[in-house]
mmCIF file of C-alpha atoms and ligand atoms in Angstrom:
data_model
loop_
_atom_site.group_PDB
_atom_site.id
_atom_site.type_symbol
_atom_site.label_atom_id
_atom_site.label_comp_id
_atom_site.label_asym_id
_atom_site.label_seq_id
_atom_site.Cartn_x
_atom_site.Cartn_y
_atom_site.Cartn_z
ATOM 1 C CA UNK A 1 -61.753 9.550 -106.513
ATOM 2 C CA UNK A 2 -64.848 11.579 -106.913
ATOM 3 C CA UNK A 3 -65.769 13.717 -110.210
ATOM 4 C CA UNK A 4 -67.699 16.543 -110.220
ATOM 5 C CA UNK A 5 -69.747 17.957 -113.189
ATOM 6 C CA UNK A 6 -71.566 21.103 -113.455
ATOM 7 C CA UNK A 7 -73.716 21.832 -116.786
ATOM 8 C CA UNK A 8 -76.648 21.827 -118.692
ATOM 9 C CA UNK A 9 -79.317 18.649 -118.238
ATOM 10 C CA UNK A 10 -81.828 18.635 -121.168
ATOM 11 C CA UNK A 11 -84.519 17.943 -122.987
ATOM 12 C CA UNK A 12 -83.409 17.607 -126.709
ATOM 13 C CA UNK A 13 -84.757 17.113 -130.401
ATOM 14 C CA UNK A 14 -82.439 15.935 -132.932
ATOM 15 C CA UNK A 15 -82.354 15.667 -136.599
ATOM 16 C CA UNK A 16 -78.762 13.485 -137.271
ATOM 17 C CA UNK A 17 -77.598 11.015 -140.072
ATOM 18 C CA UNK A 18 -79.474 8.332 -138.735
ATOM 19 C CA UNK A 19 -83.174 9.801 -138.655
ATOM 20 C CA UNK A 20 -84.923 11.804 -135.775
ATOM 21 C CA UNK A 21 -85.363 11.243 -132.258
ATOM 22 C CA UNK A 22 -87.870 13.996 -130.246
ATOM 23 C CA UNK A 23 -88.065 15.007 -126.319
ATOM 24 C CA UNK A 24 -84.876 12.622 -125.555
ATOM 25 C CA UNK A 25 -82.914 13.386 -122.504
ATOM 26 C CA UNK A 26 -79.268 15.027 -122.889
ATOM 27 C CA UNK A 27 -77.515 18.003 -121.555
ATOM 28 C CA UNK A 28 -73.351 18.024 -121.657
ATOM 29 C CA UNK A 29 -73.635 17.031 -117.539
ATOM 30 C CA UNK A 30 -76.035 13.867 -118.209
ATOM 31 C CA UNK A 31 -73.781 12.483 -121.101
ATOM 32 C CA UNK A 32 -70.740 13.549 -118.997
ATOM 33 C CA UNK A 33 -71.984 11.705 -115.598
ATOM 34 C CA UNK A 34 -73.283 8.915 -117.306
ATOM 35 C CA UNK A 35 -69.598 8.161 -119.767
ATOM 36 C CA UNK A 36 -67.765 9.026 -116.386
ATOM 37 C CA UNK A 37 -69.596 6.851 -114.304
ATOM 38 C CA UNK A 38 -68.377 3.951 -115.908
ATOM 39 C CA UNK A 39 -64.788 5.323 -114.328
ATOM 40 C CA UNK A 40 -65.767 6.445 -110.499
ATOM 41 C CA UNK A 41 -68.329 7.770 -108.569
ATOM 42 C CA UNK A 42 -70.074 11.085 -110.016
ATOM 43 C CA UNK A 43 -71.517 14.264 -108.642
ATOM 44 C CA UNK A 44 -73.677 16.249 -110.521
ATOM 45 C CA UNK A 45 -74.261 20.267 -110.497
ATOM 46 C CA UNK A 46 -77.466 21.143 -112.297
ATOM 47 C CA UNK A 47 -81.341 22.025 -112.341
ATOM 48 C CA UNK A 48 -84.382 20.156 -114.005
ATOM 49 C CA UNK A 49 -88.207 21.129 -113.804
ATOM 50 C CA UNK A 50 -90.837 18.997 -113.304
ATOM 51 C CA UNK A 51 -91.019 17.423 -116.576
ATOM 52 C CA UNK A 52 -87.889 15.914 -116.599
ATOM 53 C CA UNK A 53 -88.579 12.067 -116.679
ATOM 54 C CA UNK A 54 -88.330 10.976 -112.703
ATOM 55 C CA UNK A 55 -87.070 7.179 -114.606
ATOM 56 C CA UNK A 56 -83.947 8.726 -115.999
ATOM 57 C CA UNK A 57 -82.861 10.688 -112.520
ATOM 58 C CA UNK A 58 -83.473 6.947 -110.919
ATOM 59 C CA UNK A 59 -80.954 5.415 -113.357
ATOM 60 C CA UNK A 60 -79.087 7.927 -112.673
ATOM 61 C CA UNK A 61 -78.533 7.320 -108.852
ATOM 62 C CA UNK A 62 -78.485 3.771 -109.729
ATOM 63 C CA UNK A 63 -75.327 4.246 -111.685
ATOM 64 C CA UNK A 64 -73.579 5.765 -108.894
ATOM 65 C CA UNK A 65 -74.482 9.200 -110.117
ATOM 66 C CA UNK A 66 -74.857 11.652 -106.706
ATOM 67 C CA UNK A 67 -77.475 14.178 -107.436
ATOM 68 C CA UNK A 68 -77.861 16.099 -104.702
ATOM 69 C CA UNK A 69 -76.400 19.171 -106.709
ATOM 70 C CA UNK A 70 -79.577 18.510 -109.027
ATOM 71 C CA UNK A 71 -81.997 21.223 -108.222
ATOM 72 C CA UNK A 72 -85.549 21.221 -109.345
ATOM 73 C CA UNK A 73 -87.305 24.067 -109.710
ATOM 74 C CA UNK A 74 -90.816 24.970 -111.584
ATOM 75 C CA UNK A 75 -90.669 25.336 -114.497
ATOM 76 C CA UNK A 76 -89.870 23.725 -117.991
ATOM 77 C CA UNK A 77 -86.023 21.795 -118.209
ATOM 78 C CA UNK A 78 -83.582 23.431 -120.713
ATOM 79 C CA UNK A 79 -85.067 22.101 -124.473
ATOM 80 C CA UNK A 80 -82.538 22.112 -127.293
ATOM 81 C CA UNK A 81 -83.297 21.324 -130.679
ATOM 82 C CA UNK A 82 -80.601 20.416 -133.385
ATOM 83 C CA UNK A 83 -79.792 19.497 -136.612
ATOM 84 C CA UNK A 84 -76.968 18.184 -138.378
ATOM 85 C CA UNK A 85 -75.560 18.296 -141.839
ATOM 86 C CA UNK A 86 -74.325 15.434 -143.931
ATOM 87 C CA UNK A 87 -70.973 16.393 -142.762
ATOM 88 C CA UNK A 88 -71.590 15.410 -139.109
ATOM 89 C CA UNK A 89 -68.989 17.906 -137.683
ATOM 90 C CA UNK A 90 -71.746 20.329 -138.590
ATOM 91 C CA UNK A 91 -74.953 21.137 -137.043
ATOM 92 C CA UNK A 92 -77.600 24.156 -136.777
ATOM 93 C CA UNK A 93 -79.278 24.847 -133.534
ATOM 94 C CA UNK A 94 -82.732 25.234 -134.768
ATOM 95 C CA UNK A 95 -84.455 26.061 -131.589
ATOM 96 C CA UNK A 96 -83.474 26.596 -127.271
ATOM 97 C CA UNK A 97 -85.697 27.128 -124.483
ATOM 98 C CA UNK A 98 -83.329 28.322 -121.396
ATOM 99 C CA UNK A 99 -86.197 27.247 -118.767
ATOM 100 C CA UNK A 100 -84.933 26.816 -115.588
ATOM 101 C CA UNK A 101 -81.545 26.708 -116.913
ATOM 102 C CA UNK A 102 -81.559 30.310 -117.856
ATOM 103 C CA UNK A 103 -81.319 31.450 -113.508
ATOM 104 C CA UNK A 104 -79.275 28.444 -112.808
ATOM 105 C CA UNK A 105 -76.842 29.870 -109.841
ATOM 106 C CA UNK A 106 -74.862 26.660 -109.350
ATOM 107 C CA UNK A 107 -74.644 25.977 -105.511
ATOM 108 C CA UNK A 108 -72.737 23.180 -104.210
ATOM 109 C CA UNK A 109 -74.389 21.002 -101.085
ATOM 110 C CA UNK A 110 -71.740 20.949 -98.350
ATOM 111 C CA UNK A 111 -70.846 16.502 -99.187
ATOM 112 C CA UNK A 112 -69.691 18.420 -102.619
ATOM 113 C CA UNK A 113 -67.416 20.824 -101.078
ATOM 114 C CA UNK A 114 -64.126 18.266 -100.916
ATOM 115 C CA UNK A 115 -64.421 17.330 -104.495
ATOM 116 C CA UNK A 116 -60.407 17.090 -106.247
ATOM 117 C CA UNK A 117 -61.682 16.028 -109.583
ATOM 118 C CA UNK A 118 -64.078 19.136 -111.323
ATOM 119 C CA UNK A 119 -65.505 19.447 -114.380
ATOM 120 C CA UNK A 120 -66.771 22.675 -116.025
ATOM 121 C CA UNK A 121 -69.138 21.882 -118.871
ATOM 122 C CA UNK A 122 -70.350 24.610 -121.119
ATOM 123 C CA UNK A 123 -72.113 27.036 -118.991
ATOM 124 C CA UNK A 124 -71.342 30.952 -118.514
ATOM 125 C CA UNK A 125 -67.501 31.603 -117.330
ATOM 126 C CA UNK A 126 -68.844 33.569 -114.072
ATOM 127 C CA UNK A 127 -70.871 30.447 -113.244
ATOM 128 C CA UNK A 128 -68.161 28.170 -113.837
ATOM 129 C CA UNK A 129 -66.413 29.852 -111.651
ATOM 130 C CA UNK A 130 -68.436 30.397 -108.768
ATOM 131 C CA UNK A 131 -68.408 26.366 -108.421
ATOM 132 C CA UNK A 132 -64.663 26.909 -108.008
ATOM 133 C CA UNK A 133 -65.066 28.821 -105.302
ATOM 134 C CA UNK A 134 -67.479 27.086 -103.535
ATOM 135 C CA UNK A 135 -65.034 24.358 -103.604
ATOM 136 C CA UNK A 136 -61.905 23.529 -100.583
ATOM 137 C CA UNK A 137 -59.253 22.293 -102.898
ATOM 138 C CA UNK A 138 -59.389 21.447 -106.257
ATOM 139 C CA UNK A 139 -56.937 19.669 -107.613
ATOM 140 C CA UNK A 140 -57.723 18.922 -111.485
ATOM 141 C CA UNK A 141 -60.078 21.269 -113.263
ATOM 142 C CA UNK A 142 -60.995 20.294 -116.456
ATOM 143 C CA UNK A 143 -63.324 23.043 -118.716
ATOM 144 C CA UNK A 144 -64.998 23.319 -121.730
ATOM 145 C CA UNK A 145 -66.956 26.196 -123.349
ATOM 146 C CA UNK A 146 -68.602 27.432 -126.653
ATOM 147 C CA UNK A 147 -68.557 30.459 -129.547
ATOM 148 C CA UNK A 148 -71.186 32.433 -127.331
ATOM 149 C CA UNK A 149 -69.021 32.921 -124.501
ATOM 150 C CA UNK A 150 -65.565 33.054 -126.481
ATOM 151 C CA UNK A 151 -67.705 35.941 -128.270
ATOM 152 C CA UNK A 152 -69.862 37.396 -125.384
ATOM 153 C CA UNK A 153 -67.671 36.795 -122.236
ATOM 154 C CA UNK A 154 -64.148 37.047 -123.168
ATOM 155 C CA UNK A 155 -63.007 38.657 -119.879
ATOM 156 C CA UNK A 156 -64.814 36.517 -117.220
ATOM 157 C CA UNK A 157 -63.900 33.642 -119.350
ATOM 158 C CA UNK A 158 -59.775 34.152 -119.781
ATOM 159 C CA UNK A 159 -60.259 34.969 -115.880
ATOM 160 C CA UNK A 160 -61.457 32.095 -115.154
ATOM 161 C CA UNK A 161 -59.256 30.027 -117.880
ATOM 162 C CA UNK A 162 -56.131 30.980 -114.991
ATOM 163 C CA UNK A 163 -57.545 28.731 -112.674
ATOM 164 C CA UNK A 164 -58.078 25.907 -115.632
ATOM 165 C CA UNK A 165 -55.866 22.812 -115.855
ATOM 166 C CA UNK A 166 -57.056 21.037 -118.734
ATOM 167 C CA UNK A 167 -59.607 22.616 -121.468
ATOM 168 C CA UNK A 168 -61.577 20.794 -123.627
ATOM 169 C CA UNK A 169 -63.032 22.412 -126.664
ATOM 170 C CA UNK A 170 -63.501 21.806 -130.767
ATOM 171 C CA UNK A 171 -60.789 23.139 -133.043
ATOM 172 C CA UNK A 172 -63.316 26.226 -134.178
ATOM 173 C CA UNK A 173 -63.647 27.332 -130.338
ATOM 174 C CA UNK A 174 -59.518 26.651 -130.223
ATOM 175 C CA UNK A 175 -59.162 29.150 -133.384
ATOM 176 C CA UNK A 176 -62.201 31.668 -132.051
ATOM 177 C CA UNK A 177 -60.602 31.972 -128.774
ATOM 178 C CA UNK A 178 -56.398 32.018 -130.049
ATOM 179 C CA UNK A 179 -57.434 34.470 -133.081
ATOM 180 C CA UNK A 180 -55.083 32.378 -134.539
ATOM 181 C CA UNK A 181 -56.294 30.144 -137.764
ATOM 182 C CA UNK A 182 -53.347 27.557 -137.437
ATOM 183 C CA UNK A 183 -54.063 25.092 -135.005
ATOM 184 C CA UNK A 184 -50.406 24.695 -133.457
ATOM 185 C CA UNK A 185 -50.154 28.425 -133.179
ATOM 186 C CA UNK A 186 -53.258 28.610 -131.919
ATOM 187 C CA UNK A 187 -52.880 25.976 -129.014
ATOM 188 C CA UNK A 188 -49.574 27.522 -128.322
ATOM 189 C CA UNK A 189 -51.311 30.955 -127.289
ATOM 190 C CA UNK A 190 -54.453 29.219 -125.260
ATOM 191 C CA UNK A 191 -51.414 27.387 -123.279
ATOM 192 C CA UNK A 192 -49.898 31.254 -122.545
ATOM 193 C CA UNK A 193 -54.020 32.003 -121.160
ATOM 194 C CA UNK A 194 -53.527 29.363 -118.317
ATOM 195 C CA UNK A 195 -54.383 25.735 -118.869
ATOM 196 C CA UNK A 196 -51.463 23.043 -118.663
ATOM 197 C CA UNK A 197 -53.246 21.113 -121.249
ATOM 198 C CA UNK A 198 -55.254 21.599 -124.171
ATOM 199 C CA UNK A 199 -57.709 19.064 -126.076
ATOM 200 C CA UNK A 200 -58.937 20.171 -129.018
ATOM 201 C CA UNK A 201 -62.146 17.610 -130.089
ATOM 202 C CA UNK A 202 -61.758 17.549 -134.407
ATOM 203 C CA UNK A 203 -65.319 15.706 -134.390
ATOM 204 C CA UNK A 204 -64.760 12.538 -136.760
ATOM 205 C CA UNK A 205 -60.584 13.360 -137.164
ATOM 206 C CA UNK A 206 -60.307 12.684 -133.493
ATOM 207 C CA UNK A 207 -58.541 14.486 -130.673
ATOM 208 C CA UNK A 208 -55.230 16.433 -130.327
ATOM 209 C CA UNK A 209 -53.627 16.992 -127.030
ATOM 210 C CA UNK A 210 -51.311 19.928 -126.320
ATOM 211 C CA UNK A 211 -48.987 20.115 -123.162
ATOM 212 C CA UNK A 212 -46.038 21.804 -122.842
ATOM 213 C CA UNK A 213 -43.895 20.942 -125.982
ATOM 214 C CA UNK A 214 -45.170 18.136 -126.305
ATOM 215 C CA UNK A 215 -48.044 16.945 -129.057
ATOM 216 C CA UNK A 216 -50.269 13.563 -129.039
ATOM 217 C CA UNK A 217 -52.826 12.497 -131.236
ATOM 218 C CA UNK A 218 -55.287 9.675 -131.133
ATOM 219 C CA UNK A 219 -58.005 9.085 -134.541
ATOM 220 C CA UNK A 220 -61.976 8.759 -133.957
ATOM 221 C CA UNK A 221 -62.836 5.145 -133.981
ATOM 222 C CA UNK A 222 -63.734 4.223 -137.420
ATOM 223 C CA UNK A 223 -67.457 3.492 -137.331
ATOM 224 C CA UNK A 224 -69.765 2.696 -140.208
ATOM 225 C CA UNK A 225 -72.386 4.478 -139.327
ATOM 226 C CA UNK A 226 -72.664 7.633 -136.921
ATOM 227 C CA UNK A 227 -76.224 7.917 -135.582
ATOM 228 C CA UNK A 228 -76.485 11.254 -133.443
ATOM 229 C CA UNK A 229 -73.494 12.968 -132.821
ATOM 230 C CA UNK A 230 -74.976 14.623 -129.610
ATOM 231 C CA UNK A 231 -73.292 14.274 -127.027
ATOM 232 C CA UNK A 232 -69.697 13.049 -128.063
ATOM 233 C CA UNK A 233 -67.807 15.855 -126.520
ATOM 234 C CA UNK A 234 -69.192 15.621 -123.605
ATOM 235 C CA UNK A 235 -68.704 12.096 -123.370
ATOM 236 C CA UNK A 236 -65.034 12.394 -124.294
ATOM 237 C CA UNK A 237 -64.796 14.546 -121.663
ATOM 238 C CA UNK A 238 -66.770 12.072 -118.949
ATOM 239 C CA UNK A 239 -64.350 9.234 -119.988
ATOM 240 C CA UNK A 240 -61.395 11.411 -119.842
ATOM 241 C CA UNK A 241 -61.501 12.778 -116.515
ATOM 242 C CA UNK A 242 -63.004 9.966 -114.829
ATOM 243 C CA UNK A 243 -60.230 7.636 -116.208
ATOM 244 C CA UNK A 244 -57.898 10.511 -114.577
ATOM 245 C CA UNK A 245 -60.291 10.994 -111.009
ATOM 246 C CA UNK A 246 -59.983 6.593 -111.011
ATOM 247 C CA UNK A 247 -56.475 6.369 -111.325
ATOM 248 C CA UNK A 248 -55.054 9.780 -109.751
ATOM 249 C CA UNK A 249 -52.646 9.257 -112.536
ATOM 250 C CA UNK A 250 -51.590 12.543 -114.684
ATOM 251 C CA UNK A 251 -48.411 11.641 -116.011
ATOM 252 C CA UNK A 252 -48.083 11.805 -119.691
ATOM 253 C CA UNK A 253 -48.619 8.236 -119.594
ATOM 254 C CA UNK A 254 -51.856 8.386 -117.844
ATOM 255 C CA UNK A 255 -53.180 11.129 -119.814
ATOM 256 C CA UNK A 256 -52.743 9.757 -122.994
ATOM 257 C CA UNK A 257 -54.748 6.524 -121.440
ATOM 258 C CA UNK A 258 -57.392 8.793 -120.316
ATOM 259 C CA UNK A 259 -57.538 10.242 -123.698
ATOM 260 C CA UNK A 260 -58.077 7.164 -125.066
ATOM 261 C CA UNK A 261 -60.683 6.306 -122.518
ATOM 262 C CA UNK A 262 -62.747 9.571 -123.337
ATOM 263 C CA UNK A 263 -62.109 8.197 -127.343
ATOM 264 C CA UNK A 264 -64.166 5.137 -126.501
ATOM 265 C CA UNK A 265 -66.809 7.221 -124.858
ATOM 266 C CA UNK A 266 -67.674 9.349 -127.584
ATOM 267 C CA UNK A 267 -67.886 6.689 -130.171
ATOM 268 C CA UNK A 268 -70.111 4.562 -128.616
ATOM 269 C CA UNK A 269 -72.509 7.298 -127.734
ATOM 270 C CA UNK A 270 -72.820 8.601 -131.483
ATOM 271 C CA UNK A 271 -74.091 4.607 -132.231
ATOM 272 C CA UNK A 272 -77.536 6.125 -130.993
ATOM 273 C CA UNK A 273 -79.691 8.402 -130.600
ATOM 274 C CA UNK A 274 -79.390 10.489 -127.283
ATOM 275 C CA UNK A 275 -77.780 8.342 -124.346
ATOM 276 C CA UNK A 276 -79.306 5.335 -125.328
ATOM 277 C CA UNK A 277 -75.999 3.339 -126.099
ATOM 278 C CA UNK A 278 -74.856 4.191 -123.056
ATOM 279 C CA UNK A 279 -77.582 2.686 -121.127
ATOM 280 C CA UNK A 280 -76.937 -0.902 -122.684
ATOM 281 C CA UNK A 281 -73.146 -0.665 -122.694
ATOM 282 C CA UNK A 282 -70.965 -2.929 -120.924
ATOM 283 C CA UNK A 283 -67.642 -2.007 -118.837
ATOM 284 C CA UNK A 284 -66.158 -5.559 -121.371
ATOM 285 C CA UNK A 285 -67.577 -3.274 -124.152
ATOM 286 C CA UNK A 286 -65.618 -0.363 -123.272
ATOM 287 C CA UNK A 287 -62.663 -2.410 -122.820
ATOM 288 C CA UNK A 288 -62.728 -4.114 -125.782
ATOM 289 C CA UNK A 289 -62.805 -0.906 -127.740
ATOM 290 C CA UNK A 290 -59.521 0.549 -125.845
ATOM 291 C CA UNK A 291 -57.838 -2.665 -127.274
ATOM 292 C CA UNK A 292 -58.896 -2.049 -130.610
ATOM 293 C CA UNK A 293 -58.229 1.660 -130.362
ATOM 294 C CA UNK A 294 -54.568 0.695 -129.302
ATOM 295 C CA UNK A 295 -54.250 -1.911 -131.514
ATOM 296 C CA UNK A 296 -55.984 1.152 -134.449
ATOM 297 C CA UNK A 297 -52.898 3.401 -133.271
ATOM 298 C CA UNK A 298 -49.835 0.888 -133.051
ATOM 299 C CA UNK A 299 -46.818 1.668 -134.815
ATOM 300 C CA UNK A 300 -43.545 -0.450 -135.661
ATOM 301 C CA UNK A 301 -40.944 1.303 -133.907
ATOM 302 C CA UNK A 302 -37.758 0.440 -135.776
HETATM 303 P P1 LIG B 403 -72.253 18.136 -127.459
HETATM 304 O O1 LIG B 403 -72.835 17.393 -128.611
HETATM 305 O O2 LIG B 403 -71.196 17.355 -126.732
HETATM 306 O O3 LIG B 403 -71.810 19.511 -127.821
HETATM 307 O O4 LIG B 403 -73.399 18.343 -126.365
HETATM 308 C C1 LIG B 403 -74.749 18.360 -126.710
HETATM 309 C C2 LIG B 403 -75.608 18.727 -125.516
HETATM 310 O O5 LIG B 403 -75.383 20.105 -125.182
HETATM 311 C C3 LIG B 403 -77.078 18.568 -125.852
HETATM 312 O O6 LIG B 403 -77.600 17.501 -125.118
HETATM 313 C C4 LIG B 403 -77.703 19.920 -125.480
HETATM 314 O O7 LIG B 403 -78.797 19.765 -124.621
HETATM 315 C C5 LIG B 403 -76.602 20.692 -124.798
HETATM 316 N N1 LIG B 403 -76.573 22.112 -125.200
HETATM 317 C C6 LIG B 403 -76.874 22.638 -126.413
HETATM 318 N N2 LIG B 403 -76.736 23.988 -126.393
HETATM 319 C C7 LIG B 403 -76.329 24.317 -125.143
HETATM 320 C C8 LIG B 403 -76.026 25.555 -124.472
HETATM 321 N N3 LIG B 403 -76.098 26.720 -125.094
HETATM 322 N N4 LIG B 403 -75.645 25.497 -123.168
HETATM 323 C C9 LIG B 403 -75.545 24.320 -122.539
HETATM 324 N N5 LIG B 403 -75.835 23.138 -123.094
HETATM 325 C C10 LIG B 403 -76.222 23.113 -124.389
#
């Protein structure tokens, strides 16, 4: 089934672990589309100017990647710079340039408009959920979002959170939004807000899913070396609900595979800088990571 995406598409400098890398392309809908369309076909909600390379759009569409929700408009594309400490769960924004980005008004072409499987990357709560309504029938939502709008938006955004299935956000954003500091109390009260299931992205601890009463957990694959974290929520994400949009399944059984999926995703794209990984990864690669992460996670069961 088909997965739409709606967020930012970017320009971005980053100072990480590994080095620097300058004027690469990122955005949380180009790492999303590109992990996800590994999974199933992808539509894409967002806006570029001019100067966004026309080489990386192509390899987009080549991947399956629909972009005729990709506006251009004149102007420069969103620019983020970032930096990260040695502790790579931490980083600084050092510098953003909204662009185009900053009168994005998401609107959906009609072929869009029967799309089951949505995604709400980090954008403004009233944009988010304008796509909603520009949509038939959606059937899984999946959302993430960020301190400024926990901080700056609260109404629009616990609005919108009714309509939510499944959020996705890091254990900070879990505790910002909850005003609770525990973690368990604190995904107990975003489950009261609307979503059926919370993920809560712990950087290099892994993920923790809440739903209902009951709690799974799956580790970060254990790499040697992280290169740029940019990019690995988003990626978790991509992997996630693609795995979900390919197999229609949302049992518990299906979600924890899809977790798992979205794992893989966001390891491999912290191996190097911006999406690069991505672009030389292999659908055997991906594959042979779920088998180690299940092999990483197997317990004795006496
Ligand atoms: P992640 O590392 O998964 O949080 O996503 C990183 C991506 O988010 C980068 O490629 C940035 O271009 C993008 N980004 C950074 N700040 C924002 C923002 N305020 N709104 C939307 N996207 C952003």
């Amino acid at each position: 089934m088909t997965l739409l995406v709606v967020g930012s598409v970017a320009i971005d400098s980053v100072e990480a672990p590994g080095g620097r890398a300058d004027d690469v392309v990122g955005g949380a809908a180009l790492y999303f589309s590109l992990a996800a369309s590994f999974f199933t076909p992808v539509r894409m909600v967002g806006v570029v100017g001019p100067d966004f390379p026309r080489d990386m759009l192509a390899e987009l569409q080549r991947r399956g990647i629909d972009l005729a929700g990709v506006e251009e408009r004149p102007g420069p594309t969103f620019r983020w710079k970032g930096r990260y400490h040695e502790d790579v769960n931490v980083r600084d924004t050092l510098h953003l340039d909204l662009g185009v980005f900053g009168d994005f008004r998401p609107k959906l072409p009609p072929s869009y408009r029967d799309s089951r499987y949505v995604f709400l990357a980090n954008i403004d709560p009233v944009l988010q959920a304008s796509v909603l309504e520009q949509l038939n029938a959606p059937a899984v939502v999946g959302c993430d979002t960020m301190n400024h709008w926990i901080a700056e938006s609260r109404p629009a955004l616990e609005k919108l959170l009714k309509n939510v299935g499944m959020l996705v956000i890091n254990d900070e954003e879990a505790r910002l939004l909850s005003r609770e500091r525990n973690i368990v109390k604190s995904a107990a009260r975003i489950l009261q807000m609307g979503p059926h299931t919370l993920l809560i992205k712990r950087g290099e601890y892994g993920i923790i899913q809440f739903a209902g009463q009951s709690i799974f957990a799956v580790p970060a694959f254990p790499l040697e070396e992280v290169t740029d974290p940019t990019g690995a929520g988003d990626c978790f994400a991509g992997g996630f609900m693609a795995e979900l949009a390919r197999s229609g399944d949302t049992s518990p059984a299906g979600l924890r595979r899809a977790i798992v999926y979205g794992s893989v995703m966001g390891s491999f794209v912290v191996e190097d800088f911006g999406p690069r990984r991505l672009l030389k990864l292999t659908r055997e690669d991906i594959d042979r990571r779920y088998q180690q992460f299940v092999s990483l996670t197997e317990i004795e069961c006496r």
